[in-house]
Amino acid sequence: MASTAYRTCPLCEATCGLELTIDEGHITRVRGDREHVLSKGFLCPKGAAIKQLVHDPDRLQRPLVRDRRTGDRREVSWDEAFAVVSDRMADVIGHHGRDALALYVGNPNAHTIAGGLYLVPLYRALRTRNRFSASTVDQMPKHVACALMFGHVLTIPIPDVGRTDFMLILGADPWESNGSLFTAPDLPGRLQALQARGGRFVVVDPRRSRTAAAADDHLQIRPGTDAYLLFAIVHTLFAQGLADTGAISSHVRGVDEVAGLATPFTPDAVSAVTGLDRDRIIELARALAAAERAVVYGRIGTCTVEFGTIASWLVDVINALTGNLDSPGGAMFPLAPHERRHTGTGRGFSMGRWTSRVRGLPEVAGELPVAALAEEIDTPGDDRIRALLTIAGNPARSTPNSHRLERALESLELIVSVDPYLNETTRHADVILPPADLARVPHYDFNFLGMGVRNIAVYSPPVLPPVPGTLDECEILARLTAVAAGRPAAASVEFHDELLSGALDQAVADPMSPVFGADAETLRTQVTGASPAERLIDTLLRSGAYGDGFDPDGCGLSLERLLSAPHGIDLGPLLPRIPEVLATPSGCVELCPPELAADVDRLRVGLFDRRAATVLIGRRQLRSNNSWLHNVPVLMKGKARCTLQVHPNDAGRLGLTDGGHAQVTSRVGTVIAPVEINDDLLPGVVSLPHGWGHDAEGMRLGVASAQPGVNSNVLTDELAIDPLSGNAVLNGIPVTVAPA
Ligand SMILES: Nc1nc2c(c(=O)[nH]1)N[C@H]1C(S)=C(S)[C@@H](COP(=O)(O)OP(=O)(O)OC[C@H]3O[C@@H](n4cnc5c(=O)[nH]c(N)nc54)[C@H](O)[C@@H]3O)O[C@H]1N2
Ligand SMILES: Nc1nc2c(c(=O)[nH]1)N[C@H]1C(S)=C(S)[C@@H](COP(=O)(O)OP(=O)(O)OC[C@H]3O[C@@H](n4cnc5c(=O)[nH]c(N)nc54)[C@H](O)[C@@H]3O)O[C@H]1N2
Ligand code: SF4
Ligand SMILES: [Mo]
């Protein structure tokens, strides 16, 4: 008998509700959940493909251990796998110290309960300074900018698209990506609704993306130069007397300093470097100021560039200067159900508490730039990295200069990977620990419930029973934490308990919690949940901003309440949160943090830089997900998508033909890719999507290997970073292109 189950889609930040038909232990149909409070039935091709993803025959079910001499892999029991991990980790740490064991955590951690609850304790147990993540090939500039302005890395305002009149989008392509650092299922539909109610949106992108094509206006900017455009907008707001921080004025510091910094960046001065007409820049500034409610939003194209942190900062400077920060229809701060209100001040943010060994790059938010991972392994020295733990990451395809990184990986003494696939990265691993698939684990969005276009709460229990002999990722990470702390893997039992005690202790000690001052031991007896993770979530919900405070008669949130609401609970529109949301020492929005002001020198110098003739940018594709969904047959139908897009003028100049092949060479590598000629790109810019190149030896990716594509990160340069955040530059890479 078929049954219906509901679950949040974990594949992207839109977090759509899925309606799954289950028949004899299989997902037989996927539809958008029409009653879901936020997604209201929306579904994209990736969500629909979950059926094939969950039942992918290449997915690993049991741990694999590699024999270093023969290269053979064998399936082992979980006990044996953890015994190997424990022995070999102890060996590395015993011989070379704790920093010899590095950690890389990838993007799917942002979508799992395991990532939300168990990574921080694992970091603490590992005590390594060599922590890396996909954040430094992605959004680290936004974290740094927001931390300096608002006091905390996760205090990121998001566009209140449902109530705005004018939206400026830079370097984002939600028609393909479905949105990022901004949880709004069917964002294209929401932008069309904005147009339908008489509003407008404008896109800044070197490429006529699908989003740009749908926009009211498209500014085709030179890659890497958004910070100039944004500064010219700031300049114009001041020059024309349009700057007004509105309702938050008494909580903002540094307005005059920003005005001073903007002085050289006149629309005329930035016109050459951005390739944009001065009048259009002025027009844009005036439109932002004139709209009753407007919002600026920047994503990948503003982060993965050489001035990523400055651009990310200026996005919110403009939101503030146009009176749209923390204001309905502007950029607002969501309040997640597991979150508590803040006190309005805090210690602020500091970086550079340690530096990387080789390049001396500063630590940011507890991690080092992943662009420095290879050199930390392959540069001789007693304190180099000897072992790596990867969790839900594929750095061999996702991070710059892949060739160097893969060579470095092969030289390590130990690699342990928590990953369901034998892929480009895990083929180097000594031990692979595959987590149970998404249908067998519960779901709760620790990250994206705090980035939603409305405040909502939703929890999904597992939709299928566990496969015997498999392990949930929470348990895998708990056992790794025990091992990292020098305890036996079986100590995970006590460890789960310690986590719960920690969460209860924190709740009763926090004046902003509804259980402030209560007795933690009494509360513990009232916690509900079928697993350690559920008990933690129940604790966080009940002691959170909307919690029932452990009052069984209370009307607030609890796990039980969410279990009875499979389509989610709407907690209302975003509300103004300044000053409560701030965690800066001053208790104010720091519009002009000194760290950012200091970096503006670099931008000023760049005004007179000569740019490379041809530069490479990336692009996302609706039916891809970074490097890891190319093994799902339905997502691979149709013509090959991993093409080098080239403008007809460039194709003519370079002698390239549509369907022919081009050789693309950067400072660090060369690839040969099929050419697709179209006039979507700005001349002088070529585009290759990332996450391809599935032609390596020793993998188990039957479908992906048949249509491998080429790896664009063979071309990206590990030496090119945004210095403030350490984020890699992945867009605007100087290349030469020739017929192959
Ligand atoms: N050139 C270029 N490079 C880029 C980008 C770009 O725009 N251009 N984008 C960057 C961005 S934004 C990101 S986020 C990074 C992503 O970088 P990564 O996170 O390193 O790479 P992904 O391709 O997302 O790989 C995810 C890995 O997690 C595994 N996985 C999937 N689900 C689970 C799970 O539930 N548990 C576990 N343990 N593993 C799982 C997959 O098998 C895969 O190995 O790539 C970056 N790289
Ligand atoms: N289908 C699908 N969805 C995804 C992903 C995926 O791989 N596939 N990945 C997910 C992840 S991890 C993330 S982080 C998000 C990213 O979400 P988005 O940021 O919306 O994703 P992109 O499509 O990479 O959009 C970046 C845009 O920036 C443009 N661009 C490049 N350089 C510049 C520049 O210098 N300036 C400006 N203004 N624009 C520039 C590119 O042409 C591109 O259109 O998407 C998520 N969603
Ligand atoms: S938009 Fe994202 S969350 Fe929604 S179905 Fe597609 S992949 Fe899943
Ligand atoms: Mo990302």
Tab-separated table of N, CA, C and O in Angstrom, residues 58-61 392 417-423 426 432-437 473 628 700-701:
chain	number	residue	atom	x	y	z
A	58	ASP	N	24.996	3.466	-6.983
A	58	ASP	CA	26.398	3.782	-6.685
A	58	ASP	C	26.600	4.316	-5.263
A	58	ASP	O	27.741	4.482	-4.820
A	59	ARG	N	25.511	4.650	-4.604
A	59	ARG	CA	25.627	5.184	-3.245
A	59	ARG	C	26.208	4.113	-2.314
A	59	ARG	O	25.799	2.968	-2.333
A	60	LEU	N	27.176	4.498	-1.518
A	60	LEU	CA	27.802	3.539	-0.592
A	60	LEU	C	26.895	3.338	0.618
A	60	LEU	O	26.256	4.280	1.092
A	61	GLN	N	26.852	2.123	1.094
A	61	GLN	CA	26.024	1.814	2.269
A	61	GLN	C	26.888	1.464	3.479
A	61	GLN	O	26.469	1.615	4.609
A	392	ALA	N	31.352	15.688	3.825
A	392	ALA	CA	30.440	16.245	2.829
A	392	ALA	C	31.124	17.313	1.974
A	392	ALA	O	30.583	18.411	1.793
A	417	SER	N	37.011	10.185	4.956
A	417	SER	CA	35.946	10.982	4.338
A	417	SER	C	34.579	10.482	4.774
A	417	SER	O	34.289	9.286	4.675
A	418	VAL	N	33.768	11.406	5.244
A	418	VAL	CA	32.370	11.083	5.503
A	418	VAL	C	31.607	11.509	4.257
A	418	VAL	O	31.451	12.715	4.003
A	419	ASP	N	31.191	10.544	3.459
A	419	ASP	CA	30.614	10.873	2.153
A	419	ASP	C	29.910	9.643	1.575
A	419	ASP	O	30.422	8.530	1.692
A	420	PRO	N	28.771	9.829	0.923
A	420	PRO	CA	28.074	8.666	0.361
A	420	PRO	C	28.647	8.192	-0.970
A	420	PRO	O	28.185	7.173	-1.493
A	421	TYR	N	29.590	8.920	-1.544
A	421	TYR	CA	30.090	8.529	-2.866
A	421	TYR	C	31.594	8.297	-2.875
A	421	TYR	O	32.349	8.963	-2.154
A	422	LEU	N	31.999	7.393	-3.754
A	422	LEU	CA	33.415	7.218	-4.089
A	422	LEU	C	33.648	8.139	-5.287
A	422	LEU	O	33.337	7.799	-6.425
A	423	ASN	N	34.133	9.340	-5.001
A	423	ASN	CA	34.226	10.356	-6.052
A	423	ASN	C	35.637	10.930	-6.158
A	423	ASN	O	36.592	10.321	-5.676
A	426	THR	N	37.058	11.422	-2.536
A	426	THR	CA	37.112	10.254	-1.649
A	426	THR	C	37.903	9.093	-2.269
A	426	THR	O	38.262	8.164	-1.557
A	432	ILE	N	36.297	5.535	3.987
A	432	ILE	CA	35.094	6.298	3.647
A	432	ILE	C	33.976	5.841	4.572
A	432	ILE	O	33.707	4.639	4.687
A	433	LEU	N	33.349	6.818	5.215
A	433	LEU	CA	32.246	6.521	6.127
A	433	LEU	C	30.972	7.093	5.497
A	433	LEU	O	30.750	8.300	5.542
A	434	PRO	N	30.147	6.250	4.861
A	434	PRO	CA	28.985	6.786	4.150
A	434	PRO	C	27.763	6.950	5.059
A	434	PRO	O	27.371	6.006	5.745
A	435	PRO	N	27.184	8.138	5.093
A	435	PRO	CA	26.010	8.352	5.945
A	435	PRO	C	24.741	7.795	5.292
A	435	PRO	O	24.677	7.657	4.071
A	436	ALA	N	23.762	7.502	6.110
A	436	ALA	CA	22.461	7.046	5.612
A	436	ALA	C	21.867	8.117	4.699
A	436	ALA	O	22.111	9.307	4.866
A	437	ASP	N	21.073	7.680	3.707
A	437	ASP	CA	20.555	8.638	2.728
A	437	ASP	C	19.479	9.534	3.326
A	437	ASP	O	18.959	9.289	4.414
A	473	GLU	N	24.291	10.093	9.911
A	473	GLU	CA	25.467	10.969	9.977
A	473	GLU	C	25.696	11.571	11.368
A	473	GLU	O	26.839	11.804	11.759
A	628	TRP	N	28.045	17.297	-7.288
A	628	TRP	CA	27.656	15.954	-6.852
A	628	TRP	C	26.298	15.419	-7.299
A	628	TRP	O	25.902	14.357	-6.845
A	700	ARG	N	33.385	5.517	-8.242
A	700	ARG	CA	32.213	4.709	-8.498
A	700	ARG	C	31.050	5.648	-8.796
A	700	ARG	O	30.212	5.909	-7.945
A	701	LEU	N	31.088	6.230	-9.993
A	701	LEU	CA	30.077	7.201	-10.421
A	701	LEU	C	29.724	6.857	-11.861
A	701	LEU	O	30.161	7.523	-12.800
